[in-house]
Short mmCIF file of C-alpha atoms in Angstrom, two decimals:
data_model
loop_
_atom_site.label_atom_id
_atom_site.label_comp_id
_atom_site.label_asym_id
_atom_site.label_seq_id
_atom_site.Cartn_x
_atom_site.Cartn_y
_atom_site.Cartn_z
CA UNK J 1 46.02 -1.05 -23.21
CA UNK J 2 47.72 -4.30 -23.77
CA UNK J 3 48.60 -5.62 -27.33
CA UNK J 4 46.05 -8.85 -26.78
CA UNK J 5 44.19 -8.04 -25.01
CA UNK J 6 43.14 -4.99 -28.05
CA UNK J 7 44.05 -7.66 -30.75
CA UNK J 8 40.89 -9.15 -29.86
CA UNK J 9 38.83 -6.20 -29.07
CA UNK J 10 39.61 -4.84 -33.05
CA UNK J 11 36.65 -7.20 -34.34
CA UNK J 12 34.06 -4.79 -32.05
CA UNK J 13 36.11 -1.38 -31.96
CA UNK J 14 35.71 -1.39 -35.65
CA UNK J 15 32.34 -1.95 -35.09
CA UNK J 16 32.00 -0.03 -32.35
CA UNK J 17 32.53 2.52 -34.73
CA UNK J 18 29.70 2.04 -36.77
CA UNK J 19 26.63 2.23 -34.83
CA UNK J 20 24.08 5.62 -34.30
CA UNK J 21 23.96 5.16 -30.12
CA UNK J 22 24.69 8.44 -28.98
CA UNK J 23 26.30 8.86 -25.41
CA UNK J 24 23.29 9.68 -23.83
CA UNK J 25 21.19 6.63 -25.02
CA UNK J 26 21.15 3.96 -22.24
CA UNK J 27 23.00 1.31 -23.15
CA UNK J 28 21.10 -1.91 -22.46
CA UNK J 29 21.85 -4.78 -19.77
CA UNK J 30 24.90 -7.13 -20.38
CA UNK J 31 23.43 -10.12 -19.42
CA UNK J 32 20.20 -9.06 -22.08
CA UNK J 33 19.34 -11.93 -24.17
CA UNK J 34 20.23 -11.00 -27.51
CA UNK J 35 16.94 -11.07 -29.84
CA UNK J 36 18.64 -10.96 -33.49
CA UNK J 37 22.48 -10.77 -34.68
CA UNK J 38 21.46 -7.19 -35.15
CA UNK J 39 20.72 -6.60 -32.16
CA UNK J 40 23.89 -8.44 -29.90
CA UNK J 41 26.25 -5.96 -32.46
CA UNK J 42 24.29 -3.01 -31.59
CA UNK J 43 25.27 -4.07 -28.02
CA UNK J 44 28.86 -5.34 -28.17
CA UNK J 45 29.06 -1.65 -29.88
CA UNK J 46 27.26 -0.10 -26.99
CA UNK J 47 28.48 -1.14 -24.25
CA UNK J 48 31.45 -0.36 -26.16
CA UNK J 49 30.70 2.88 -26.38
CA UNK J 50 29.89 3.84 -22.97
CA UNK J 51 33.94 2.59 -21.92
CA UNK J 52 31.91 -0.52 -20.01
CA UNK J 53 34.85 -3.00 -21.65
CA UNK J 54 34.16 -5.44 -17.69
CA UNK J 55 30.42 -5.59 -19.72
CA UNK J 56 30.67 -6.05 -23.09
CA UNK J 57 33.53 -9.08 -22.59
CA UNK J 58 30.30 -10.14 -20.38
CA UNK J 59 27.55 -9.82 -22.95
CA UNK J 60 30.39 -10.60 -26.43
CA UNK J 61 31.17 -14.45 -24.13
CA UNK J 62 29.48 -16.71 -23.33
CA UNK J 63 29.72 -17.43 -19.69
CA UNK J 64 32.00 -20.48 -19.78
CA UNK J 65 34.80 -18.27 -21.59
CA UNK J 66 33.85 -15.21 -19.71
CA UNK J 67 34.96 -16.73 -16.47
CA UNK J 68 38.31 -18.27 -18.39
CA UNK J 69 38.83 -14.58 -19.82
CA UNK J 70 39.11 -13.07 -15.93
CA UNK J 71 41.36 -15.69 -14.77
CA UNK J 72 43.29 -15.98 -17.52
CA UNK J 73 44.00 -12.05 -17.17
CA UNK J 74 45.15 -12.52 -13.41
CA UNK J 75 47.47 -15.72 -15.59
CA UNK J 76 49.00 -13.48 -17.16
CA UNK J 77 49.63 -10.65 -15.40
CA UNK J 78 51.19 -13.83 -13.03
CA UNK J 79 54.15 -14.37 -15.71
CA UNK J 80 54.75 -11.31 -17.75
CA UNK J 81 58.44 -10.03 -16.96
CA UNK J 82 59.15 -7.66 -13.71
CA UNK J 83 59.70 -4.30 -14.34
CA UNK J 84 63.88 -3.24 -13.67
CA UNK J 85 64.02 -0.66 -11.86
CA UNK J 86 65.33 1.89 -13.95
CA UNK J 87 62.25 0.70 -16.38
CA UNK J 88 60.15 1.76 -12.61
CA UNK J 89 61.63 4.71 -11.59
CA UNK J 90 60.62 6.14 -15.04
CA UNK J 91 56.97 5.29 -14.72
CA UNK J 92 56.88 6.58 -11.57
CA UNK J 93 58.96 9.52 -12.31
CA UNK J 94 56.21 10.28 -14.89
CA UNK J 95 52.90 9.25 -12.52
CA UNK J 96 54.87 11.51 -10.39
CA UNK J 97 54.86 15.07 -12.96
CA UNK J 98 51.51 13.77 -14.12
CA UNK J 99 50.03 14.42 -10.48
CA UNK J 100 51.67 17.62 -9.16
CA UNK J 101 49.44 20.57 -9.01
CA UNK J 102 51.05 22.18 -11.39
CA UNK J 103 51.18 19.34 -13.90
CA UNK J 104 49.60 21.05 -17.30
CA UNK J 105 51.22 24.15 -16.84
CA UNK J 106 54.95 22.62 -16.09
CA UNK J 107 54.08 19.54 -19.50
CA UNK J 108 52.77 23.03 -21.77
CA UNK J 109 56.42 24.79 -20.99
CA UNK J 110 58.63 21.77 -22.44
CA UNK J 111 55.85 21.07 -25.20
CA UNK J 112 56.06 24.56 -26.84
CA UNK J 113 59.41 25.06 -26.93
CA UNK J 114 59.59 21.63 -28.55
CA UNK J 115 56.73 22.22 -30.70
CA UNK J 116 57.63 24.99 -32.49
CA UNK J 117 61.17 23.64 -33.23
CA UNK J 118 59.61 20.10 -34.67
CA UNK J 119 57.32 22.87 -36.61
CA UNK J 120 60.92 23.65 -38.07
CA UNK J 121 62.69 21.06 -38.98
CA UNK J 122 59.65 18.50 -40.53
CA UNK J 123 56.88 20.51 -40.85
CA UNK J 124 57.38 20.21 -44.58
CA UNK J 125 57.95 16.59 -44.10
CA UNK J 126 55.36 15.39 -42.19
CA UNK J 127 53.62 14.19 -45.42
CA UNK J 128 56.31 11.90 -46.87
CA UNK J 129 56.80 11.00 -42.56
CA UNK J 130 53.17 9.93 -42.37
CA UNK J 131 53.49 7.89 -45.47
CA UNK J 132 55.71 5.83 -43.90
CA UNK J 133 54.00 5.61 -40.79
CA UNK J 134 50.95 4.26 -42.98
CA UNK J 135 53.93 1.59 -44.83
CA UNK J 136 54.47 0.11 -41.90
CA UNK J 137 51.35 -0.21 -40.38
CA UNK J 138 50.70 -1.59 -43.74
CA UNK J 139 53.47 -4.14 -43.44
CA UNK J 140 52.18 -4.43 -38.97
CA UNK J 141 49.16 -4.96 -40.07
CA UNK J 142 49.67 -7.83 -43.12
CA UNK J 143 52.40 -9.99 -40.72
CA UNK J 144 50.18 -10.27 -37.85
CA UNK J 145 49.21 -13.66 -37.89
CA UNK J 146 46.47 -13.40 -35.31
CA UNK J 147 44.40 -11.09 -37.25
CA UNK J 148 41.83 -12.72 -40.54
CA UNK J 149 41.73 -12.20 -44.02
CA UNK J 150 38.67 -9.59 -42.79
CA UNK J 151 39.96 -8.35 -40.07
CA UNK J 152 43.17 -6.84 -42.21
CA UNK J 153 41.27 -5.35 -44.86
CA UNK J 154 39.15 -3.65 -43.03
CA UNK J 155 42.85 -2.45 -40.71
CA UNK J 156 44.15 -1.29 -44.12
CA UNK J 157 41.18 0.31 -45.46
CA UNK J 158 41.38 2.68 -42.11
CA UNK J 159 45.33 3.35 -42.06
CA UNK J 160 44.50 4.57 -45.59
CA UNK J 161 41.26 6.10 -44.28
CA UNK J 162 42.81 8.11 -41.29
CA UNK J 163 45.65 9.43 -44.40
CA UNK J 164 44.71 12.24 -45.33
CA UNK J 165 43.70 13.51 -41.77
CA UNK J 166 46.93 12.69 -40.26
CA UNK J 167 48.54 14.40 -43.23
CA UNK J 168 46.75 18.00 -42.49
CA UNK J 169 46.11 17.59 -38.87
CA UNK J 170 47.68 21.47 -36.90
CA UNK J 171 49.95 18.44 -34.69
CA UNK J 172 52.44 21.44 -34.15
CA UNK J 173 49.68 24.10 -32.89
CA UNK J 174 50.26 25.52 -29.88
CA UNK J 175 46.95 25.76 -28.61
CA UNK J 176 46.03 22.86 -29.25
CA UNK J 177 48.83 21.46 -27.72
CA UNK J 178 48.12 23.15 -24.64
CA UNK J 179 44.39 21.99 -25.10
CA UNK J 180 45.79 18.31 -25.30
CA UNK J 181 47.92 18.12 -23.00
CA UNK J 182 45.03 19.63 -20.35
CA UNK J 183 43.59 15.66 -21.43
CA UNK J 184 46.11 13.98 -20.42
CA UNK J 185 46.84 15.09 -17.16
CA UNK J 186 43.38 15.25 -16.55
CA UNK J 187 42.94 11.67 -17.24
CA UNK J 188 45.88 11.02 -15.82
CA UNK J 189 44.11 12.24 -12.63
CA UNK J 190 41.38 10.35 -12.85
CA UNK J 191 43.50 6.85 -13.61
CA UNK J 192 45.13 7.79 -10.32
CA UNK J 193 48.22 5.28 -10.66
CA UNK J 194 50.08 5.85 -7.86
CA UNK J 195 53.42 3.71 -9.04
CA UNK J 196 54.19 1.14 -11.88
CA UNK J 197 53.91 -1.31 -8.85
CA UNK J 198 49.49 -0.26 -9.34
CA UNK J 199 50.43 0.14 -12.28
CA UNK J 200 51.06 -4.26 -12.82
CA UNK J 201 49.00 -5.09 -9.43
CA UNK J 202 45.51 -3.98 -10.77
CA UNK J 203 43.28 -6.57 -11.12
CA UNK J 204 40.50 -7.94 -14.73
CA UNK J 205 37.92 -5.67 -13.23
CA UNK J 206 40.37 -2.46 -11.86
CA UNK J 207 41.99 -2.87 -16.09
CA UNK J 208 38.84 -2.16 -17.68
CA UNK J 209 37.65 0.92 -15.14
CA UNK J 210 41.13 2.01 -16.41
CA UNK J 211 40.53 1.06 -20.11
CA UNK J 212 37.21 3.10 -20.21
CA UNK J 213 39.37 6.29 -18.65
CA UNK J 214 42.06 5.97 -20.79
CA UNK J 215 39.64 5.83 -24.02
CA UNK J 216 37.65 8.09 -23.13
CA UNK J 217 40.05 10.25 -22.89
CA UNK J 218 41.73 9.74 -26.15
CA UNK J 219 38.63 10.32 -27.95
CA UNK J 220 39.26 13.98 -26.63
CA UNK J 221 42.79 13.96 -27.85
CA UNK J 222 41.40 12.98 -31.75
CA UNK J 223 39.05 15.70 -31.40
CA UNK J 224 40.95 18.32 -30.61
CA UNK J 225 43.63 16.94 -33.55
CA UNK J 226 40.09 16.44 -35.90
CA UNK J 227 38.83 13.20 -35.42
CA UNK J 228 35.67 13.49 -34.28
CA UNK J 229 34.42 9.99 -33.62
CA UNK J 230 30.69 10.73 -33.90
CA UNK J 231 30.61 11.59 -36.98
CA UNK J 232 31.41 8.10 -38.24
CA UNK J 233 29.06 6.89 -35.32
CA UNK J 234 26.35 9.11 -36.66
CA UNK J 235 27.31 7.34 -40.43
CA UNK J 236 26.27 3.94 -39.45
CA UNK J 237 24.14 1.13 -40.46
CA UNK J 238 23.87 -2.25 -40.03
CA UNK J 239 23.00 -4.51 -42.31
CA UNK J 240 21.75 -8.37 -42.23
CA UNK J 241 23.71 -10.27 -44.66
CA UNK J 242 22.82 -13.72 -44.10
CA UNK J 243 20.76 -16.07 -41.67
CA UNK J 244 21.57 -19.60 -41.22
CA UNK J 245 21.12 -21.13 -37.59
CA UNK J 246 23.35 -21.65 -36.02
CA UNK J 247 25.24 -19.07 -37.61
CA UNK J 248 24.50 -15.39 -39.25
CA UNK J 249 26.77 -12.31 -41.64
CA UNK J 250 26.51 -9.08 -40.46
CA UNK J 251 27.20 -5.77 -42.67
CA UNK J 252 27.78 -2.54 -40.92
CA UNK J 253 28.67 0.01 -43.27
CA UNK J 254 29.95 3.92 -41.91
CA UNK J 255 31.77 7.34 -43.01
CA UNK J 256 35.58 7.94 -41.85
CA UNK J 257 36.42 11.62 -42.53
CA UNK J 258 34.14 11.62 -45.54
CA UNK J 259 35.24 7.84 -46.78
CA UNK J 260 32.90 5.55 -46.80
CA UNK J 261 34.53 1.93 -45.59
CA UNK J 262 32.67 -1.19 -44.31
CA UNK J 263 33.22 -4.99 -42.03
CA UNK J 264 31.47 -8.19 -41.81
CA UNK J 265 31.37 -10.02 -39.29
CA UNK J 266 29.91 -13.72 -39.05
CA UNK J 267 28.52 -14.78 -35.77
CA UNK J 268 27.53 -17.92 -33.94
CA UNK J 269 24.18 -18.90 -31.86
CA UNK J 270 24.95 -19.99 -29.00
CA UNK J 271 22.33 -21.68 -26.22
CA UNK J 272 20.22 -18.17 -27.82
CA UNK J 273 22.48 -15.84 -27.59
CA UNK J 274 24.95 -14.31 -30.57
CA UNK J 275 28.44 -13.78 -30.54
CA UNK J 276 31.47 -13.23 -32.96
CA UNK J 277 33.01 -15.83 -34.14
CA UNK J 278 36.40 -14.63 -34.37
CA UNK J 279 36.85 -12.89 -30.90
CA UNK J 280 35.69 -16.25 -29.25
CA UNK J 281 38.17 -17.92 -31.10
CA UNK J 282 40.66 -15.31 -30.52
CA UNK J 283 40.32 -15.45 -26.61
CA UNK J 284 40.29 -19.38 -26.62
CA UNK J 285 43.86 -19.13 -28.80
CA UNK J 286 44.63 -17.14 -26.49
CA UNK J 287 43.84 -19.65 -23.52
CA UNK J 288 45.15 -22.43 -25.19
CA UNK J 289 48.71 -20.36 -26.02
CA UNK J 290 48.99 -19.12 -21.82
CA UNK J 291 48.01 -22.66 -20.73
CA UNK J 292 49.94 -24.98 -22.84
CA UNK J 293 53.47 -24.59 -21.66
CA UNK J 294 51.85 -25.73 -18.20
CA UNK J 295 50.56 -28.06 -19.83
CA UNK J 296 53.67 -29.86 -21.29
CA UNK J 297 55.21 -29.10 -17.62
CA UNK J 298 52.58 -31.31 -16.06
CA UNK J 299 53.75 -34.08 -18.91
CA UNK J 300 57.03 -34.15 -18.38
CA UNK J 301 57.26 -34.23 -14.85
CA UNK J 302 54.86 -37.26 -14.89
CA UNK J 303 56.39 -40.38 -13.77
#
């Protein structure tokens, strides 16, 4: 996923880990009216968990902003720096390896000796390395000007909660690595990316479908290494805090690896529907940043 997309989605990805919805339950229609702020939050969560990212954005944004997001997607892609020949060759080579009939066996054969060597070299240092990673992640979160204070606090709490798991996870286990390779290969084949050009040329809808495939692949990978998201999903509850239309505030409480976490969200009501205020503003800010250079150029060119 592109960094800007992940940053915009962060508040709702956090909330996604807070619903008691199960994958087999019905996902509400994206255009169904929200009866309450809590219903709006739960519907967003259900759409994300189902991997329906296009439906999520359509539900999470007013119609004008959703149309703007789709248009901005194409404009941002058009403005990306072209891949160099070396980058294109590296991506094409990786995709070809993953698409090969014997991809899983070949990658596993390459990975196993590396794992054995890494176990010897870094096994005892893993707690220290994870600690360094936590410190770097915390610094990056604190310095990210696009995150609100609430998002920063929650992201930092997530990093702290995941630290003990990361230190104890069986990263060097050969059997788990073999299963993980199988997930990577299966996910890559489902994505069906032919080359670097196909990766860069995806439109909004194609990208959202690809994100769903990658997202569910990541879920399977995390489960292999002892981080089942279902436990967090089952523990969640949405608590209403304030209700003063057109504003409302909720808190979502959940357990992650046995650690109680929560995040608060302010919602704003527009045309009878409730929207996450921070997410809505982040999309609008991204639009302003994207269109600012063109506007400046237009002014400069005017007689």
